[in-house]
Amino acid sequence: MSSLLKGLKKLESLNLWNTSVSEVSSLRGLRNLRVLILNRTKVSDISPLCDLKKLEKLWVGGLTWGCECLYFLF
């Protein structure tokens, strides 16, 4: 997946809902990402997302986190 994401550097929104994704470290390069949907995935560790400074909304397991909440998670 990471080779595909190299061409998507300007991507601002990514919906991985209901996929078999289990880790998110390959998303670190998406510096413009503002919205990420991870509901119904196998992701258990979201710590690699701390590098995404523009991330405003993160959906994980049915919960919605605003950017101010994310900083407390890391």
CSV table of C-alpha atoms in Angstrom, one decimal:
chain,number,residue,atom,x,y,z
A,1,MET,CA,0.0,0.0,0.0
A,2,SER,CA,2.9,2.4,0.7
A,3,SER,CA,4.0,2.6,-2.9
A,4,LEU,CA,0.5,3.6,-4.0
A,5,LEU,CA,0.4,6.3,-1.2
A,6,LYS,CA,3.6,7.9,-2.5
A,7,GLY,CA,1.6,9.3,-5.4
A,8,LEU,CA,-1.1,10.7,-3.1
A,9,LYS,CA,0.8,13.2,-1.1
A,10,LYS,CA,-1.9,15.9,-1.5
A,11,LEU,CA,-4.7,13.7,-0.3
A,12,GLU,CA,-6.8,15.4,2.4
A,13,SER,CA,-9.4,12.7,3.2
A,14,LEU,CA,-9.0,8.9,3.3
A,15,ASN,CA,-11.8,6.4,4.0
A,16,LEU,CA,-10.6,2.9,4.9
A,17,TRP,CA,-13.9,1.9,6.5
A,18,ASN,CA,-14.6,-1.8,6.5
A,19,THR,CA,-11.2,-2.8,5.0
A,20,SER,CA,-8.7,-5.4,6.3
A,21,VAL,CA,-6.1,-2.6,7.1
A,22,SER,CA,-4.3,-3.6,10.3
A,23,GLU,CA,-1.5,-0.9,10.6
A,24,VAL,CA,-1.3,2.7,9.7
A,25,SER,CA,2.5,3.5,9.6
A,26,SER,CA,2.4,3.7,5.8
A,27,LEU,CA,0.1,6.7,6.2
A,28,ARG,CA,2.9,8.9,7.8
A,29,GLY,CA,3.8,10.5,4.4
A,30,LEU,CA,0.3,11.9,3.9
A,31,ARG,CA,1.1,15.2,5.5
A,32,ASN,CA,-2.0,17.0,4.1
A,33,LEU,CA,-4.4,14.4,5.5
A,34,ARG,CA,-7.2,16.1,7.4
A,35,VAL,CA,-9.8,13.3,7.7
A,36,LEU,CA,-9.2,9.6,8.3
A,37,ILE,CA,-11.8,7.0,8.7
A,38,LEU,CA,-10.7,3.7,10.2
A,39,ASN,CA,-14.0,2.3,11.5
A,40,ARG,CA,-14.4,-1.5,11.1
A,41,THR,CA,-10.7,-2.0,10.4
A,42,LYS,CA,-8.1,-4.2,12.3
A,43,VAL,CA,-6.0,-1.2,13.4
A,44,SER,CA,-5.1,-1.3,17.0
A,45,ASP,CA,-2.2,1.1,17.2
A,46,ILE,CA,-2.8,4.7,16.0
A,47,SER,CA,0.4,6.2,17.4
A,48,PRO,CA,2.0,6.5,13.9
A,49,LEU,CA,-0.6,9.1,13.1
A,50,CYS,CA,1.0,11.6,15.6
A,51,ASP,CA,3.1,12.8,12.7
A,52,LEU,CA,0.0,14.0,10.8
A,53,LYS,CA,-0.2,17.6,12.1
A,54,LYS,CA,-3.1,18.6,9.8
A,55,LEU,CA,-5.3,15.7,10.9
A,56,GLU,CA,-8.6,17.2,12.2
A,57,LYS,CA,-10.9,14.2,12.4
A,58,LEU,CA,-10.2,10.6,13.0
A,59,TRP,CA,-12.9,7.9,13.2
A,60,VAL,CA,-11.8,4.7,15.0
A,61,GLY,CA,-14.1,2.0,16.2
A,62,GLY,CA,-17.2,4.2,15.9
A,63,LEU,CA,-15.7,7.1,17.8
A,64,THR,CA,-14.9,10.5,16.3
A,65,TRP,CA,-11.8,12.3,17.6
A,66,GLY,CA,-11.2,16.0,16.9
A,67,CYS,CA,-7.6,17.1,16.6
A,68,GLU,CA,-7.6,18.5,20.1
A,69,CYS,CA,-8.3,15.0,21.5
A,70,LEU,CA,-5.7,13.3,19.4
A,71,TYR,CA,-2.9,15.2,21.1
A,72,PHE,CA,-3.9,13.7,24.4
A,73,LEU,CA,-3.7,10.2,22.9
A,74,PHE,CA,-0.1,10.5,22.0
